[in-house]
Structure formats: structure tokens, C-alpha cells
CSV table of C-alpha atoms in Angstrom, one decimal:
chain,number,residue,atom,x,y,z
A,1,MET,CA,46.2,57.5,56.7
A,2,ASN,CA,45.9,53.7,58.2
A,3,ASN,CA,45.1,53.2,60.9
A,4,PHE,CA,45.4,49.4,61.9
A,5,LEU,CA,45.4,47.6,65.7
A,6,ILE,CA,47.4,45.2,67.5
A,7,VAL,CA,46.1,43.0,70.3
A,8,GLY,CA,49.6,41.4,71.2
A,9,ALA,CA,52.9,43.3,71.7
A,10,GLY,CA,54.5,39.1,71.7
A,11,PHE,CA,57.0,39.3,68.3
A,12,SER,CA,54.2,38.3,66.2
A,13,GLY,CA,52.9,41.7,66.6
A,14,ALA,CA,55.8,43.9,67.7
A,15,VAL,CA,57.2,42.6,63.7
A,16,ILE,CA,53.9,43.1,62.2
A,17,ALA,CA,53.9,47.0,64.0
A,18,GLU,CA,57.5,47.5,62.9
A,19,GLN,CA,57.1,46.4,59.5
A,20,LEU,CA,54.3,48.7,59.1
A,21,ALA,CA,55.3,51.2,60.3
A,22,LYS,CA,58.1,51.4,58.0
A,23,ASN,CA,55.1,53.1,55.9
A,24,PRO,CA,54.3,57.1,57.3
A,25,ASN,CA,50.8,56.7,56.2
A,26,ASN,CA,50.5,53.7,59.1
A,27,GLN,CA,49.5,54.0,62.4
A,28,ILE,CA,49.1,52.1,65.0
A,29,THR,CA,47.7,50.5,67.6
A,30,ILE,CA,49.4,47.6,69.8
A,31,LEU,CA,47.1,47.1,72.8
A,32,GLU,CA,48.7,44.8,75.5
A,33,GLU,CA,46.7,43.3,79.1
A,34,ARG,CA,50.3,42.7,80.6
A,35,ASN,CA,52.4,46.1,82.3
A,36,HIS,CA,55.2,45.0,79.6
A,37,ILE,CA,55.9,44.4,76.6
A,38,GLY,CA,57.5,40.8,75.5
A,39,GLY,CA,55.7,38.4,75.3
A,40,ASN,CA,56.8,35.4,77.0
A,41,CYS,CA,60.3,36.9,75.9
A,42,TYR,CA,60.4,39.7,78.2
A,43,THR,CA,63.6,39.5,80.3
A,44,GLU,CA,64.7,42.0,83.0
A,45,ARG,CA,67.0,42.4,84.7
A,46,ASP,CA,67.1,40.4,88.5
A,47,THR,CA,67.0,43.0,91.4
A,48,LYS,CA,69.1,42.1,94.0
A,49,THR,CA,71.5,40.4,92.1
A,50,ASN,CA,71.7,42.7,88.3
A,51,ILE,CA,71.4,39.2,86.7
A,52,MET,CA,69.1,39.4,83.6
A,53,ILE,CA,66.0,37.1,84.5
A,54,HIS,CA,64.0,35.5,81.3
A,55,VAL,CA,61.4,36.1,83.7
A,56,TYR,CA,58.4,33.3,82.0
A,57,GLY,CA,61.2,30.8,81.4
A,58,PRO,CA,64.7,30.1,79.6
A,59,HIS,CA,64.9,31.1,76.0
A,60,ILE,CA,67.4,30.2,73.5
A,61,PHE,CA,67.1,31.8,69.8
A,62,ASN,CA,67.7,29.3,67.3
A,63,THR,CA,67.2,29.5,63.6
A,64,ASP,CA,68.2,27.9,60.6
A,65,ASN,CA,66.6,30.9,59.0
A,66,ILE,CA,69.1,33.1,57.5
A,67,GLU,CA,66.3,35.6,57.0
A,68,VAL,CA,64.9,35.4,60.1
A,69,TRP,CA,68.9,35.3,61.6
A,70,ASN,CA,69.5,39.1,60.0
A,71,TYR,CA,66.1,40.2,60.8
A,72,ILE,CA,66.5,40.4,64.9
A,73,GLN,CA,70.5,41.4,64.3
A,74,GLN,CA,68.8,44.5,63.5
A,75,PHE,CA,68.0,45.4,67.2
A,76,THR,CA,70.5,43.2,69.2
A,77,GLU,CA,74.2,41.2,69.1
A,78,LEU,CA,72.8,37.9,69.7
A,79,LYS,CA,76.0,36.3,71.2
A,80,PRO,CA,77.1,33.1,71.0
A,81,TYR,CA,75.1,30.3,72.8
A,82,THR,CA,74.9,26.6,72.7
A,83,ASN,CA,72.5,25.4,74.9
A,84,ARG,CA,73.5,21.8,76.8
A,85,VAL,CA,70.7,20.1,78.9
A,86,LYS,CA,71.2,17.8,81.6
A,87,SER,CA,68.9,15.6,83.2
A,88,VAL,CA,69.0,13.8,86.4
A,89,TYR,CA,66.9,9.7,86.7
A,90,LYS,CA,67.9,8.0,89.7
A,91,ASP,CA,70.7,10.4,91.2
A,92,ASN,CA,72.3,10.2,87.2
A,93,ILE,CA,72.7,13.2,85.9
A,94,TYR,CA,73.0,12.9,81.5
A,95,SER,CA,73.2,13.9,78.4
A,96,LEU,CA,69.7,15.5,76.3
A,97,PRO,CA,69.1,15.1,73.7
A,98,ILE,CA,70.1,11.4,73.8
A,99,ASN,CA,73.6,11.4,72.0
A,100,LEU,CA,75.8,8.7,72.4
A,101,HIS,CA,77.4,9.6,76.3
A,102,THR,CA,73.5,9.5,77.1
A,103,ILE,CA,73.8,5.9,75.5
A,104,ASN,CA,76.7,4.4,77.4
A,105,GLN,CA,76.8,6.3,80.2
A,106,PHE,CA,72.8,5.4,80.8
A,107,PHE,CA,73.6,1.3,79.6
A,108,GLY,CA,77.3,1.1,81.7
A,109,LYS,CA,78.7,-0.2,77.2
A,110,THR,CA,81.7,1.9,75.3
A,111,LEU,CA,79.5,1.4,71.7
A,112,ASN,CA,81.0,3.4,68.4
A,113,PRO,CA,77.8,4.9,66.6
A,114,GLU,CA,77.4,1.6,64.6
A,115,GLU,CA,76.3,-0.1,67.1
A,116,ALA,CA,74.6,2.5,69.0
A,117,LYS,CA,72.4,2.0,66.3
A,118,GLU,CA,72.1,-1.5,65.9
A,119,PHE,CA,71.6,-2.1,69.4
A,120,ILE,CA,68.9,1.2,69.9
A,121,ALA,CA,67.3,-0.7,67.1
A,122,SER,CA,67.3,-3.3,68.9
A,123,LEU,CA,65.0,-1.7,71.7
A,124,GLY,CA,62.7,-0.9,69.4
A,125,ASP,CA,59.3,-2.8,69.6
A,126,GLN,CA,58.7,-4.2,66.3
A,127,ASN,CA,55.0,-4.5,67.0
A,128,ILE,CA,54.2,-0.8,66.2
A,129,ASN,CA,54.3,-0.7,62.9
A,130,GLU,CA,52.3,3.2,62.7
A,131,PRO,CA,52.5,5.1,66.1
A,132,GLN,CA,49.5,6.6,66.8
A,133,ASN,CA,50.9,8.9,70.4
A,134,PHE,CA,53.2,10.1,72.0
A,135,GLU,CA,54.1,6.1,74.5
A,136,GLU,CA,53.5,4.6,70.8
A,137,GLN,CA,56.3,7.1,68.9
A,138,ALA,CA,58.9,6.8,72.1
A,139,LEU,CA,58.2,3.5,71.9
A,140,LYS,CA,59.0,1.9,68.3
A,141,PHE,CA,62.6,3.8,68.1
A,142,ILE,CA,64.2,3.9,71.7
A,143,GLY,CA,62.1,1.2,74.2
A,144,ASN,CA,60.4,1.1,77.6
A,145,GLU,CA,63.8,1.5,79.2
A,146,LEU,CA,65.0,4.9,77.8
A,147,TYR,CA,61.7,5.5,77.5
A,148,LYS,CA,60.9,5.3,81.2
A,149,ALA,CA,64.4,7.1,81.9
A,150,PHE,CA,63.9,10.2,79.9
A,151,PHE,CA,60.8,10.8,78.6
A,152,TYR,CA,58.4,9.8,80.6
A,153,GLY,CA,58.3,10.5,84.1
A,154,TYR,CA,59.4,14.5,82.7
A,155,THR,CA,55.4,14.3,79.8
A,156,LYS,CA,53.8,13.2,82.9
A,157,LYS,CA,54.6,16.2,84.9
A,158,GLN,CA,54.0,18.4,81.7
A,159,TRP,CA,51.0,17.7,80.2
A,160,GLY,CA,49.2,17.1,82.7
A,161,CYS,CA,48.1,13.1,81.3
A,162,GLU,CA,49.4,10.5,80.3
A,163,PRO,CA,51.9,10.1,77.4
A,164,LYS,CA,50.0,7.5,75.6
A,165,GLU,CA,47.2,11.0,75.7
A,166,LEU,CA,49.2,13.1,74.0
A,167,PRO,CA,50.1,13.2,69.5
A,168,ALA,CA,53.6,10.9,68.3
A,169,SER,CA,54.6,15.3,66.7
A,170,ILE,CA,55.0,15.9,70.9
A,171,LEU,CA,58.1,13.8,70.4
A,172,LYS,CA,59.1,14.2,67.2
A,173,ARG,CA,61.6,17.2,68.1
A,174,LEU,CA,63.9,15.3,69.9
A,175,PRO,CA,65.7,13.0,68.3
A,176,VAL,CA,68.7,10.9,69.2
A,177,ARG,CA,72.1,11.2,67.9
A,178,PHE,CA,74.6,8.8,67.9
A,179,ASN,CA,77.8,11.1,68.0
A,180,TYR,CA,78.5,13.3,70.9
A,181,ASN,CA,76.1,16.2,69.4
A,182,ASP,CA,75.2,17.3,72.9
A,183,ASN,CA,74.2,20.7,71.3
A,184,TYR,CA,70.2,20.9,72.8
A,185,TYR,CA,69.3,22.0,69.0
A,186,SER,CA,70.0,20.9,65.3
A,187,THR,CA,69.8,24.2,64.3
A,188,SER,CA,72.4,25.9,62.7
A,189,LEU,CA,72.3,29.6,64.0
A,190,GLN,CA,71.7,30.2,67.8
A,191,GLY,CA,73.0,33.2,70.2
A,192,ILE,CA,71.1,35.1,73.2
A,193,PRO,CA,70.5,38.0,72.4
A,194,ILE,CA,73.5,40.6,75.1
A,195,ASN,CA,71.3,43.2,76.3
A,196,GLY,CA,68.4,40.7,76.9
A,197,PHE,CA,65.0,39.9,74.5
A,198,THR,CA,62.6,43.2,76.0
A,199,GLU,CA,65.3,45.5,74.7
A,200,ILE,CA,65.0,44.1,70.2
A,201,PHE,CA,60.9,45.0,71.3
A,202,GLU,CA,61.0,48.6,72.6
A,203,LYS,CA,63.5,49.4,69.9
A,204,MET,CA,61.4,46.8,67.0
A,205,LEU,CA,57.7,49.2,68.2
A,206,ASP,CA,59.7,53.4,68.5
A,207,SER,CA,57.9,54.8,65.8
A,208,PRO,CA,56.2,58.0,65.7
A,209,ASN,CA,54.3,55.7,64.2
A,210,ILE,CA,53.7,53.6,67.4
A,211,LYS,CA,51.2,53.1,70.0
A,212,VAL,CA,51.6,51.6,72.6
A,213,GLU,CA,49.1,51.5,75.3
A,214,LEU,CA,49.9,48.8,78.2
A,215,ASN,CA,47.6,47.4,81.4
A,216,THR,CA,44.3,46.9,78.1
A,217,LYS,CA,42.8,43.9,78.1
A,218,PHE,CA,41.1,43.7,74.2
A,219,ALA,CA,37.3,42.3,74.8
A,220,PRO,CA,36.1,42.3,70.8
A,221,ALA,CA,32.9,43.5,71.5
A,222,ASP,CA,35.3,47.8,72.4
A,223,TYR,CA,36.6,47.5,69.4
A,224,GLN,CA,34.9,46.6,65.6
A,225,VAL,CA,36.8,45.9,63.1
A,226,ASN,CA,35.4,48.4,61.4
A,227,ASN,CA,37.1,51.7,62.9
A,228,TYR,CA,40.2,50.3,61.7
A,229,ASP,CA,41.6,48.9,58.1
A,230,HIS,CA,42.8,46.2,59.4
A,231,ILE,CA,43.5,43.7,63.1
A,232,PHE,CA,46.2,41.9,63.8
A,233,TYR,CA,45.1,39.6,66.5
A,234,THR,CA,47.9,37.2,68.5
A,235,GLY,CA,45.5,36.7,71.7
A,236,PRO,CA,44.6,33.4,72.7
A,237,LEU,CA,41.7,31.9,69.9
A,238,ASP,CA,38.9,31.1,71.8
A,239,ALA,CA,39.0,34.1,74.0
A,240,PHE,CA,38.4,36.0,71.1
A,241,PHE,CA,34.7,34.4,70.6
A,242,ASN,CA,34.2,34.6,74.3
A,243,PHE,CA,34.8,30.7,74.1
A,244,LYS,CA,32.5,30.1,72.1
A,245,TYR,CA,32.1,26.6,71.9
A,246,GLY,CA,35.1,25.6,74.9
A,247,ARG,CA,38.1,26.0,76.1
A,248,LEU,CA,40.9,24.6,73.9
A,249,SER,CA,43.2,23.2,77.3
A,250,TYR,CA,46.5,24.4,77.3
A,251,ARG,CA,50.2,23.6,80.1
A,252,THR,CA,51.2,26.3,82.3
A,253,VAL,CA,54.6,27.3,83.9
A,254,TYR,CA,55.1,28.3,87.6
A,255,PHE,CA,59.3,28.8,89.2
A,256,GLU,CA,60.1,29.2,92.8
A,257,LYS,CA,62.6,31.6,92.9
A,258,ASN,CA,65.8,30.8,95.1
A,259,TYR,CA,68.7,33.0,95.4
A,260,ALA,CA,72.5,31.1,96.7
A,261,ILE,CA,75.9,32.3,96.2
A,262,GLY,CA,79.0,31.0,93.6
A,263,ASP,CA,77.5,28.6,90.9
A,264,TYR,CA,74.2,26.7,92.3
A,265,GLN,CA,74.4,23.8,89.6
A,266,GLY,CA,76.8,24.3,87.0
A,267,ASN,CA,74.5,25.1,83.9
A,268,ALA,CA,71.3,26.5,82.7
A,269,VAL,CA,68.8,24.5,82.6
A,270,ILE,CA,69.1,20.9,84.3
A,271,ASN,CA,66.2,18.7,83.7
A,272,TYR,CA,64.1,16.2,86.3
A,273,ALA,CA,63.0,13.5,85.1
A,274,ASP,CA,61.7,11.0,88.1
A,275,GLU,CA,58.3,11.8,88.8
A,276,ASN,CA,57.7,11.3,91.7
A,277,ILE,CA,60.4,15.4,92.0
A,278,PRO,CA,57.3,18.1,91.5
A,279,TYR,CA,59.4,20.5,89.3
A,280,THR,CA,60.4,19.7,85.9
A,281,ARG,CA,63.2,20.9,85.5
A,282,ILE,CA,66.1,23.8,87.5
A,283,HIS,CA,67.2,26.8,85.8
A,284,GLU,CA,69.5,29.2,86.4
A,285,HIS,CA,69.9,32.7,84.6
A,286,LYS,CA,73.4,33.1,85.3
A,287,HIS,CA,74.6,31.1,82.9
A,288,PHE,CA,71.8,32.8,79.7
A,289,THR,CA,74.4,35.4,79.8
A,290,PRO,CA,78.4,33.7,80.2
A,291,TRP,CA,80.0,37.3,78.9
A,292,GLU,CA,78.4,38.3,82.4
A,293,HIS,CA,79.9,38.0,86.3
A,294,HIS,CA,78.2,37.6,89.3
A,295,ASN,CA,78.9,36.6,92.6
A,296,ALA,CA,76.0,35.1,93.6
A,297,THR,CA,73.1,32.9,91.5
A,298,VAL,CA,69.9,32.8,90.8
A,299,TYR,CA,67.4,30.1,89.6
A,300,PHE,CA,64.3,28.9,89.3
A,301,LYS,CA,62.5,25.5,89.8
A,302,GLU,CA,59.7,25.4,87.0
A,303,TYR,CA,56.4,23.3,87.8
A,304,SER,CA,53.7,22.5,85.2
A,305,LYS,CA,49.9,23.0,86.0
A,306,GLU,CA,47.3,23.5,83.5
A,307,THR,CA,46.0,26.9,82.6
A,308,GLU,CA,42.8,28.3,84.2
A,309,ALA,CA,41.4,31.3,84.1
A,310,ALA,CA,43.6,33.9,85.6
A,311,ASP,CA,48.1,31.6,84.0
A,312,THR,CA,48.8,32.7,80.9
A,313,PRO,CA,49.0,29.6,78.5
A,314,TYR,CA,52.3,28.4,77.5
A,315,TYR,CA,51.6,25.1,75.4
A,316,PRO,CA,48.2,24.4,74.2
A,317,LYS,CA,47.3,20.4,74.0
A,318,ARG,CA,46.0,19.7,70.8
A,319,LEU,CA,44.0,16.8,72.5
A,320,ASN,CA,41.2,15.5,70.0
A,321,GLU,CA,39.0,17.5,72.0
A,322,ASP,CA,40.6,20.7,71.6
A,323,LEU,CA,41.1,19.8,67.6
A,324,LYS,CA,37.9,19.1,67.6
A,325,LYS,CA,37.2,22.1,68.9
A,326,LEU,CA,39.5,23.7,67.1
A,327,GLU,CA,37.9,23.7,63.6
A,328,LEU,CA,35.0,24.8,65.0
A,329,TYR,CA,36.2,27.9,66.4
A,330,GLN,CA,38.3,28.2,63.1
A,331,ALA,CA,35.1,28.0,60.8
A,332,GLU,CA,34.6,31.3,62.8
A,333,VAL,CA,37.9,33.6,61.4
A,334,GLN,CA,36.6,32.5,57.9
A,335,LYS,CA,33.4,34.2,58.5
A,336,LEU,CA,35.4,37.9,59.2
A,337,SER,CA,36.8,40.2,57.0
A,338,ASN,CA,39.9,42.3,58.0
A,339,ILE,CA,41.5,40.7,61.3
A,340,THR,CA,44.5,38.7,60.7
A,341,PHE,CA,45.0,35.7,63.6
A,342,LEU,CA,48.4,35.1,64.2
A,343,GLY,CA,50.5,33.6,66.7
A,344,ARG,CA,50.3,30.6,69.2
A,345,LEU,CA,47.9,31.3,70.0
A,346,ALA,CA,45.6,33.1,68.8
A,347,THR,CA,46.9,29.7,66.0
A,348,TYR,CA,46.4,27.2,68.1
A,349,ARG,CA,49.7,25.4,67.4
A,350,TYR,CA,53.1,24.9,69.3
A,351,MET,CA,55.6,27.6,67.2
A,352,ASP,CA,59.3,28.2,68.5
A,353,MET,CA,60.3,32.2,68.6
A,354,HIS,CA,62.1,31.7,64.9
A,355,HIS,CA,58.9,30.5,63.8
A,356,VAL,CA,56.4,33.3,64.8
A,357,ILE,CA,59.0,35.3,64.0
A,358,ALA,CA,59.2,34.5,60.4
A,359,GLU,CA,55.7,33.5,60.0
A,360,ALA,CA,54.7,37.8,61.1
A,361,LEU,CA,57.0,38.7,57.9
A,362,ASP,CA,55.4,36.6,56.2
A,363,ILE,CA,52.1,38.2,56.5
A,364,VAL,CA,53.3,41.7,56.2
A,365,LYS,CA,54.8,40.5,53.0
A,366,ASN,CA,51.6,39.5,51.3
A,367,PHE,CA,49.3,41.7,53.5
A,368,THR,CA,47.0,44.5,50.8
A,369,ILE,CA,44.3,46.7,52.7
């Protein structure tokens, strides 16, 4: 009999558990410090409106990886869903990502695709050869006006620092399109689980070989590696080592919940790009399930702040000081045997759901005791 310990019941931990449980000789214990499974993908019905709420903020499943797409559909029906994000700037509403409609609307023009390409190229800062940070990346490719309108204020609120302190790689996830495609994602497969994300985790972990212990915080000293054939750790990397080299910095978000009758904003997600508006966006969750009908509505204003000890970490900042600490923690990881670190928190990387699932599937495929 093989005994495994998994720390965390988000996608990383749940996929590992589900795959290992296929072998009747494997016994898996999952420790989850929250009072529910599902990690930040946890969903539940709102008690007042019965609308399905993405408790930790919007999650739209999207990928180009057909293996991951097919894997998830074993546990749910994914209803097709296109995320069409809008942005408010100086009392006007624009489509994101920046596309041909955004460009023409913002500059009061009627450019065709080729004209728009030439126009945007003319706005870029030609003095920047190799962008060294987020701000330079934006200025090089879209110029100052679009950068100030859609990225500067929003990014400063989201990350709590000047954009020039952030790596250029963050902006590479935000394309500029020269057609009228306003699909926020460029991936080919997109959808939302018909009954919410939590059902996926319930089905994944529904095995006599899996035991889940909620409200249980992992302390490395209490769970020695030698007590298990292997440990899979998905919690914060710095916490595992008791913050030996200091805390890695994250941003976290918190929400202000509001109710209304009817339709509050007419869209699932609207960003607020002006720096003087304290929240980053508003999400109205009935729009994530357009196949359902609700007379009332519930929406959330989302705020960003630095992660403190009691907060849930969301986004790794990966500033220069963080990367120095990360190297020290990674050196500690290399000294350990019979333990695997995986997922966004344990590897201190930005990862979407499909990345997390693909990583876990690959780890199990190549895993041997």
C-alpha cells in the first residue's frame, strides 16, 4: 500500500489525487486549510439570488490543450462562453483587448486593419529597442495615449506599484488586435462548467482511496516526509520553509458585494482604468451563466492590495527582490527528496487553470516511487 499526502485541494492537488486514486493500492490524504475544496476556483449558489458565484473572482476555463479540455469534461459539461471584457476610461466604455473597434473609437477614426497597424506602429516609442519593464513594453508597441488609457492606472491599482517596476512579460499576455474580435482570450477552447466549478472537484475527489481533511493547516514539522511514500505540496513556497529567506510578495484581491434588481451593468466584467477610481473592476455573476434566468442580480467591486499574513495570495509579483529570494527557496527544494512542489503558489509562477491541470497531469505521468 502506498501512502500519499497532498497539501491543497485546488486543481493541482485534486488532479494529482484523482489520478493516483485510480490505483487501488494508493491511499491519498488531502489537507486543505480552508473549509471547502476547489481552491480559488470554488463556486457556490448565492443564498439570496441563487446565482452561481465565483467566490474568489471570475474564472473562465480556456485552453488550446485538447488533452486538458477533454480531461475536465469527464467531470462536467462545459458550456461555451466568450469573455467580452469592457473598460471604462474617462466616462467612456471601450472593448478589451485593444482591437480595431477600440482603436477607431478612442481616436475617432474609421481605420481598416492595415491602416490601424500602420497607425499604431507610428505611435510606438521607436527609441525603445528591448523593453526592460512593463511600461517600456507598452510604450514601444502602443504608444503613450493607449498605455495611459488602458494600462497605467489599472496596472498601478492591480499591482500596487509603478508599472515600470514590473517585468515586461506581464504585458505579453494582453494582445492588440487589428480586427473586431473582442474575445478576451485567444485560446480556441473556452467554457464555463454548467453547474459551477465546485462540482468538478467533488467528482474528482469522490473515491474511497481519497480522504480530505478540511480546516487543516499543513505544518511541515508535523507531517514528516518519512511518514508518507510521497508528498505533493501546492501551498506557498515561502511558507513551507517558514519564511526562512523572507516573504515572497503577492497581490491579493477583496470584494464589495452588492445586490440589484434586473441587470446591473449588462456585462460579466467591466474594468475601471482611471487611477482615481479605487476598484479595478466590477463583475456581475449572472452573466457567467447566460443559460440561467434570474430576476435579481449580484455584483462585486474588486479591489487589489498587498498580501498580508492572513490574506489569500493571488498573483505572484516576481519583482527583482522576489526573484532573489526565489532562487534561495528553489535551492532548498533541491535538497528534499520524496516531495513535489507544484502549482502557482508552490512554484511562484503565474499560471492559469489549464496550465495548472496540464502540469499536474504531466507530473503523474512521469511519477514513480
